[in-house]
Amino acid sequence: MAEALSGRHRKRIHRALSRPTLLMGADRELVLITGLAAVILIFVVLTVYSALFGVAVWIVIVGLLRMMAKSDPLMRQVYVRHISYEPYYKATTSPWRRY
């Protein structure tokens, strides 16, 4: 039995294939959407105050997103799946049965 197990080959899986996609330590899509919103705010209003406000908002939100990703890198996907569930499911024999 030991001879059969020792003849098997092991394949290594690269870490980049199993890690979540993060940008600046936060969820990639949320960071890009936040940056786009900040840039739109800065260039639509075109004042010094809007530029300062846009940069400040972007820094604060990216900080919060980094804290969120530090606790769970897949939290956005888990939340999106969570809100897709119904609040109550009827007790039936099958999900496709209608009464």
JSON list of N, CA, C and O in Angstrom, two decimals, residues 38-74:
[
{"chain": "A", "resi": 38, "resn": "ALA", "atom": "N", "xyz": [-15.05, 59.34, -7.40]},
{"chain": "A", "resi": 38, "resn": "ALA", "atom": "CA", "xyz": [-14.27, 60.48, -6.92]},
{"chain": "A", "resi": 38, "resn": "ALA", "atom": "C", "xyz": [-13.77, 61.33, -8.08]},
{"chain": "A", "resi": 38, "resn": "ALA", "atom": "O", "xyz": [-13.81, 62.57, -8.02]},
{"chain": "A", "resi": 39, "resn": "VAL", "atom": "N", "xyz": [-13.32, 60.69, -9.14]},
{"chain": "A", "resi": 39, "resn": "VAL", "atom": "CA", "xyz": [-12.84, 61.45, -10.32]},
{"chain": "A", "resi": 39, "resn": "VAL", "atom": "C", "xyz": [-13.99, 62.20, -10.98]},
{"chain": "A", "resi": 39, "resn": "VAL", "atom": "O", "xyz": [-13.84, 63.36, -11.39]},
{"chain": "A", "resi": 40, "resn": "ILE", "atom": "N", "xyz": [-15.16, 61.58, -11.06]},
{"chain": "A", "resi": 40, "resn": "ILE", "atom": "CA", "xyz": [-16.33, 62.27, -11.61]},
{"chain": "A", "resi": 40, "resn": "ILE", "atom": "C", "xyz": [-16.68, 63.47, -10.76]},
{"chain": "A", "resi": 40, "resn": "ILE", "atom": "O", "xyz": [-16.97, 64.56, -11.28]},
{"chain": "A", "resi": 41, "resn": "LEU", "atom": "N", "xyz": [-16.66, 63.31, -9.44]},
{"chain": "A", "resi": 41, "resn": "LEU", "atom": "CA", "xyz": [-16.94, 64.43, -8.54]},
{"chain": "A", "resi": 41, "resn": "LEU", "atom": "C", "xyz": [-15.94, 65.56, -8.73]},
{"chain": "A", "resi": 41, "resn": "LEU", "atom": "O", "xyz": [-16.32, 66.74, -8.79]},
{"chain": "A", "resi": 42, "resn": "ILE", "atom": "N", "xyz": [-14.68, 65.22, -8.87]},
{"chain": "A", "resi": 42, "resn": "ILE", "atom": "CA", "xyz": [-13.64, 66.24, -9.00]},
{"chain": "A", "resi": 42, "resn": "ILE", "atom": "C", "xyz": [-13.77, 66.98, -10.32]},
{"chain": "A", "resi": 42, "resn": "ILE", "atom": "O", "xyz": [-13.74, 68.22, -10.36]},
{"chain": "A", "resi": 43, "resn": "PHE", "atom": "N", "xyz": [-13.96, 66.27, -11.42]},
{"chain": "A", "resi": 43, "resn": "PHE", "atom": "CA", "xyz": [-13.93, 66.92, -12.73]},
{"chain": "A", "resi": 43, "resn": "PHE", "atom": "C", "xyz": [-15.27, 67.48, -13.17]},
{"chain": "A", "resi": 43, "resn": "PHE", "atom": "O", "xyz": [-15.32, 68.27, -14.11]},
{"chain": "A", "resi": 44, "resn": "VAL", "atom": "N", "xyz": [-16.36, 67.11, -12.54]},
{"chain": "A", "resi": 44, "resn": "VAL", "atom": "CA", "xyz": [-17.65, 67.71, -12.90]},
{"chain": "A", "resi": 44, "resn": "VAL", "atom": "C", "xyz": [-17.82, 69.05, -12.20]},
{"chain": "A", "resi": 44, "resn": "VAL", "atom": "O", "xyz": [-18.25, 70.03, -12.82]},
{"chain": "A", "resi": 45, "resn": "VAL", "atom": "N", "xyz": [-17.47, 69.13, -10.94]},
{"chain": "A", "resi": 45, "resn": "VAL", "atom": "CA", "xyz": [-17.67, 70.37, -10.19]},
{"chain": "A", "resi": 45, "resn": "VAL", "atom": "C", "xyz": [-16.54, 71.36, -10.46]},
{"chain": "A", "resi": 45, "resn": "VAL", "atom": "O", "xyz": [-16.77, 72.56, -10.56]},
{"chain": "A", "resi": 46, "resn": "LEU", "atom": "N", "xyz": [-15.32, 70.89, -10.60]},
{"chain": "A", "resi": 46, "resn": "LEU", "atom": "CA", "xyz": [-14.14, 71.70, -10.94]},
{"chain": "A", "resi": 46, "resn": "LEU", "atom": "C", "xyz": [-13.89, 72.87, -9.99]},
{"chain": "A", "resi": 46, "resn": "LEU", "atom": "O", "xyz": [-13.69, 74.01, -10.41]},
{"chain": "A", "resi": 47, "resn": "THR", "atom": "N", "xyz": [-13.92, 72.58, -8.71]},
{"chain": "A", "resi": 47, "resn": "THR", "atom": "CA", "xyz": [-13.49, 73.56, -7.72]},
{"chain": "A", "resi": 47, "resn": "THR", "atom": "C", "xyz": [-12.45, 72.90, -6.83]},
{"chain": "A", "resi": 47, "resn": "THR", "atom": "O", "xyz": [-12.30, 71.67, -6.80]},
{"chain": "A", "resi": 48, "resn": "VAL", "atom": "N", "xyz": [-11.72, 73.72, -6.11]},
{"chain": "A", "resi": 48, "resn": "VAL", "atom": "CA", "xyz": [-10.70, 73.20, -5.20]},
{"chain": "A", "resi": 48, "resn": "VAL", "atom": "C", "xyz": [-11.36, 72.40, -4.08]},
{"chain": "A", "resi": 48, "resn": "VAL", "atom": "O", "xyz": [-10.87, 71.34, -3.67]},
{"chain": "A", "resi": 49, "resn": "TYR", "atom": "N", "xyz": [-12.50, 72.88, -3.62]},
{"chain": "A", "resi": 49, "resn": "TYR", "atom": "CA", "xyz": [-13.20, 72.19, -2.53]},
{"chain": "A", "resi": 49, "resn": "TYR", "atom": "C", "xyz": [-13.71, 70.82, -2.98]},
{"chain": "A", "resi": 49, "resn": "TYR", "atom": "O", "xyz": [-13.64, 69.85, -2.22]},
{"chain": "A", "resi": 50, "resn": "SER", "atom": "N", "xyz": [-14.21, 70.73, -4.20]},
{"chain": "A", "resi": 50, "resn": "SER", "atom": "CA", "xyz": [-14.67, 69.42, -4.67]},
{"chain": "A", "resi": 50, "resn": "SER", "atom": "C", "xyz": [-13.49, 68.47, -4.86]},
{"chain": "A", "resi": 50, "resn": "SER", "atom": "O", "xyz": [-13.62, 67.26, -4.64]},
{"chain": "A", "resi": 51, "resn": "ALA", "atom": "N", "xyz": [-12.34, 68.99, -5.27]},
{"chain": "A", "resi": 51, "resn": "ALA", "atom": "CA", "xyz": [-11.16, 68.14, -5.42]},
{"chain": "A", "resi": 51, "resn": "ALA", "atom": "C", "xyz": [-10.71, 67.61, -4.05]},
{"chain": "A", "resi": 51, "resn": "ALA", "atom": "O", "xyz": [-10.41, 66.42, -3.91]},
{"chain": "A", "resi": 52, "resn": "LEU", "atom": "N", "xyz": [-10.68, 68.48, -3.07]},
{"chain": "A", "resi": 52, "resn": "LEU", "atom": "CA", "xyz": [-10.30, 68.05, -1.72]},
{"chain": "A", "resi": 52, "resn": "LEU", "atom": "C", "xyz": [-11.32, 67.06, -1.16]},
{"chain": "A", "resi": 52, "resn": "LEU", "atom": "O", "xyz": [-10.95, 66.05, -0.54]},
{"chain": "A", "resi": 53, "resn": "PHE", "atom": "N", "xyz": [-12.59, 67.35, -1.39]},
{"chain": "A", "resi": 53, "resn": "PHE", "atom": "CA", "xyz": [-13.64, 66.46, -0.89]},
{"chain": "A", "resi": 53, "resn": "PHE", "atom": "C", "xyz": [-13.58, 65.11, -1.60]},
{"chain": "A", "resi": 53, "resn": "PHE", "atom": "O", "xyz": [-13.72, 64.06, -0.96]},
{"chain": "A", "resi": 54, "resn": "GLY", "atom": "N", "xyz": [-13.35, 65.11, -2.92]},
{"chain": "A", "resi": 54, "resn": "GLY", "atom": "CA", "xyz": [-13.26, 63.86, -3.66]},
{"chain": "A", "resi": 54, "resn": "GLY", "atom": "C", "xyz": [-12.10, 63.00, -3.21]},
{"chain": "A", "resi": 54, "resn": "GLY", "atom": "O", "xyz": [-12.23, 61.79, -3.05]},
{"chain": "A", "resi": 55, "resn": "VAL", "atom": "N", "xyz": [-10.94, 63.62, -3.00]},
{"chain": "A", "resi": 55, "resn": "VAL", "atom": "CA", "xyz": [-9.77, 62.87, -2.54]},
{"chain": "A", "resi": 55, "resn": "VAL", "atom": "C", "xyz": [-10.00, 62.35, -1.12]},
{"chain": "A", "resi": 55, "resn": "VAL", "atom": "O", "xyz": [-9.66, 61.20, -0.81]},
{"chain": "A", "resi": 56, "resn": "ALA", "atom": "N", "xyz": [-10.60, 63.17, -0.26]},
{"chain": "A", "resi": 56, "resn": "ALA", "atom": "CA", "xyz": [-10.86, 62.74, 1.11]},
{"chain": "A", "resi": 56, "resn": "ALA", "atom": "C", "xyz": [-11.85, 61.58, 1.15]},
{"chain": "A", "resi": 56, "resn": "ALA", "atom": "O", "xyz": [-11.65, 60.60, 1.89]},
{"chain": "A", "resi": 57, "resn": "VAL", "atom": "N", "xyz": [-12.90, 61.69, 0.36]},
{"chain": "A", "resi": 57, "resn": "VAL", "atom": "CA", "xyz": [-13.89, 60.61, 0.33]},
{"chain": "A", "resi": 57, "resn": "VAL", "atom": "C", "xyz": [-13.26, 59.33, -0.19]},
{"chain": "A", "resi": 57, "resn": "VAL", "atom": "O", "xyz": [-13.49, 58.24, 0.35]},
{"chain": "A", "resi": 58, "resn": "TRP", "atom": "N", "xyz": [-12.42, 59.43, -1.22]},
{"chain": "A", "resi": 58, "resn": "TRP", "atom": "CA", "xyz": [-11.80, 58.25, -1.79]},
{"chain": "A", "resi": 58, "resn": "TRP", "atom": "C", "xyz": [-10.87, 57.60, -0.77]},
{"chain": "A", "resi": 58, "resn": "TRP", "atom": "O", "xyz": [-10.87, 56.38, -0.62]},
{"chain": "A", "resi": 59, "resn": "ILE", "atom": "N", "xyz": [-10.08, 58.40, -0.05]},
{"chain": "A", "resi": 59, "resn": "ILE", "atom": "CA", "xyz": [-9.16, 57.85, 0.95]},
{"chain": "A", "resi": 59, "resn": "ILE", "atom": "C", "xyz": [-9.92, 57.17, 2.08]},
{"chain": "A", "resi": 59, "resn": "ILE", "atom": "O", "xyz": [-9.56, 56.06, 2.51]},
{"chain": "A", "resi": 60, "resn": "VAL", "atom": "N", "xyz": [-11.00, 57.77, 2.55]},
{"chain": "A", "resi": 60, "resn": "VAL", "atom": "CA", "xyz": [-11.78, 57.20, 3.64]},
{"chain": "A", "resi": 60, "resn": "VAL", "atom": "C", "xyz": [-12.44, 55.89, 3.20]},
{"chain": "A", "resi": 60, "resn": "VAL", "atom": "O", "xyz": [-12.38, 54.88, 3.90]},
{"chain": "A", "resi": 61, "resn": "ILE", "atom": "N", "xyz": [-13.06, 55.91, 2.01]},
{"chain": "A", "resi": 61, "resn": "ILE", "atom": "CA", "xyz": [-13.77, 54.71, 1.56]},
{"chain": "A", "resi": 61, "resn": "ILE", "atom": "C", "xyz": [-12.79, 53.58, 1.26]},
{"chain": "A", "resi": 61, "resn": "ILE", "atom": "O", "xyz": [-13.06, 52.41, 1.58]},
{"chain": "A", "resi": 62, "resn": "VAL", "atom": "N", "xyz": [-11.64, 53.88, 0.67]},
{"chain": "A", "resi": 62, "resn": "VAL", "atom": "CA", "xyz": [-10.65, 52.83, 0.43]},
{"chain": "A", "resi": 62, "resn": "VAL", "atom": "C", "xyz": [-10.13, 52.27, 1.75]},
{"chain": "A", "resi": 62, "resn": "VAL", "atom": "O", "xyz": [-9.90, 51.07, 1.88]},
{"chain": "A", "resi": 63, "resn": "GLY", "atom": "N", "xyz": [-9.98, 53.12, 2.75]},
{"chain": "A", "resi": 63, "resn": "GLY", "atom": "CA", "xyz": [-9.59, 52.63, 4.08]},
{"chain": "A", "resi": 63, "resn": "GLY", "atom": "C", "xyz": [-10.62, 51.68, 4.66]},
{"chain": "A", "resi": 63, "resn": "GLY", "atom": "O", "xyz": [-10.28, 50.63, 5.23]},
{"chain": "A", "resi": 64, "resn": "LEU", "atom": "N", "xyz": [-11.90, 52.03, 4.51]},
{"chain": "A", "resi": 64, "resn": "LEU", "atom": "CA", "xyz": [-12.96, 51.15, 5.00]},
{"chain": "A", "resi": 64, "resn": "LEU", "atom": "C", "xyz": [-13.01, 49.85, 4.20]},
{"chain": "A", "resi": 64, "resn": "LEU", "atom": "O", "xyz": [-13.23, 48.77, 4.78]},
{"chain": "A", "resi": 65, "resn": "LEU", "atom": "N", "xyz": [-12.80, 49.95, 2.90]},
{"chain": "A", "resi": 65, "resn": "LEU", "atom": "CA", "xyz": [-12.79, 48.74, 2.07]},
{"chain": "A", "resi": 65, "resn": "LEU", "atom": "C", "xyz": [-11.61, 47.84, 2.43]},
{"chain": "A", "resi": 65, "resn": "LEU", "atom": "O", "xyz": [-11.71, 46.61, 2.38]},
{"chain": "A", "resi": 66, "resn": "ARG", "atom": "N", "xyz": [-10.48, 48.43, 2.79]},
{"chain": "A", "resi": 66, "resn": "ARG", "atom": "CA", "xyz": [-9.32, 47.63, 3.20]},
{"chain": "A", "resi": 66, "resn": "ARG", "atom": "C", "xyz": [-9.60, 46.91, 4.52]},
{"chain": "A", "resi": 66, "resn": "ARG", "atom": "O", "xyz": [-9.21, 45.76, 4.70]},
{"chain": "A", "resi": 67, "resn": "MET", "atom": "N", "xyz": [-10.29, 47.60, 5.44]},
{"chain": "A", "resi": 67, "resn": "MET", "atom": "CA", "xyz": [-10.66, 46.93, 6.70]},
{"chain": "A", "resi": 67, "resn": "MET", "atom": "C", "xyz": [-11.62, 45.78, 6.42]},
{"chain": "A", "resi": 67, "resn": "MET", "atom": "O", "xyz": [-11.53, 44.71, 7.04]},
{"chain": "A", "resi": 68, "resn": "MET", "atom": "N", "xyz": [-12.55, 45.99, 5.49]},
{"chain": "A", "resi": 68, "resn": "MET", "atom": "CA", "xyz": [-13.49, 44.95, 5.13]},
{"chain": "A", "resi": 68, "resn": "MET", "atom": "C", "xyz": [-12.76, 43.76, 4.51]},
{"chain": "A", "resi": 68, "resn": "MET", "atom": "O", "xyz": [-13.03, 42.61, 4.84]},
{"chain": "A", "resi": 69, "resn": "ALA", "atom": "N", "xyz": [-11.81, 44.03, 3.61]},
{"chain": "A", "resi": 69, "resn": "ALA", "atom": "CA", "xyz": [-11.07, 42.94, 2.96]},
{"chain": "A", "resi": 69, "resn": "ALA", "atom": "C", "xyz": [-10.14, 42.24, 3.93]},
{"chain": "A", "resi": 69, "resn": "ALA", "atom": "O", "xyz": [-9.85, 41.05, 3.76]},
{"chain": "A", "resi": 70, "resn": "LYS", "atom": "N", "xyz": [-9.68, 42.94, 4.95]},
{"chain": "A", "resi": 70, "resn": "LYS", "atom": "CA", "xyz": [-8.81, 42.30, 5.93]},
{"chain": "A", "resi": 70, "resn": "LYS", "atom": "C", "xyz": [-9.60, 41.28, 6.76]},
{"chain": "A", "resi": 70, "resn": "LYS", "atom": "O", "xyz": [-9.09, 40.21, 7.10]},
{"chain": "A", "resi": 71, "resn": "SER", "atom": "N", "xyz": [-10.88, 41.58, 7.05]},
{"chain": "A", "resi": 71, "resn": "SER", "atom": "CA", "xyz": [-11.67, 40.63, 7.81]},
{"chain": "A", "resi": 71, "resn": "SER", "atom": "C", "xyz": [-12.12, 39.46, 6.95]},
{"chain": "A", "resi": 71, "resn": "SER", "atom": "O", "xyz": [-12.13, 38.32, 7.40]},
{"chain": "A", "resi": 72, "resn": "ASP", "atom": "N", "xyz": [-12.52, 39.74, 5.69]},
{"chain": "A", "resi": 72, "resn": "ASP", "atom": "CA", "xyz": [-12.91, 38.67, 4.78]},
{"chain": "A", "resi": 72, "resn": "ASP", "atom": "C", "xyz": [-12.77, 39.20, 3.35]},
{"chain": "A", "resi": 72, "resn": "ASP", "atom": "O", "xyz": [-13.54, 40.06, 2.94]},
{"chain": "A", "resi": 73, "resn": "PRO", "atom": "N", "xyz": [-11.81, 38.70, 2.58]},
{"chain": "A", "resi": 73, "resn": "PRO", "atom": "CA", "xyz": [-11.60, 39.21, 1.22]},
{"chain": "A", "resi": 73, "resn": "PRO", "atom": "C", "xyz": [-12.77, 38.96, 0.28]},
{"chain": "A", "resi": 73, "resn": "PRO", "atom": "O", "xyz": [-12.92, 39.65, -0.71]},
{"chain": "A", "resi": 74, "resn": "LEU", "atom": "N", "xyz": [-13.61, 37.99, 0.59]},
{"chain": "A", "resi": 74, "resn": "LEU", "atom": "CA", "xyz": [-14.75, 37.68, -0.27]},
{"chain": "A", "resi": 74, "resn": "LEU", "atom": "C", "xyz": [-16.07, 38.20, 0.29]},
{"chain": "A", "resi": 74, "resn": "LEU", "atom": "O", "xyz": [-17.14, 37.70, -0.06]}
]
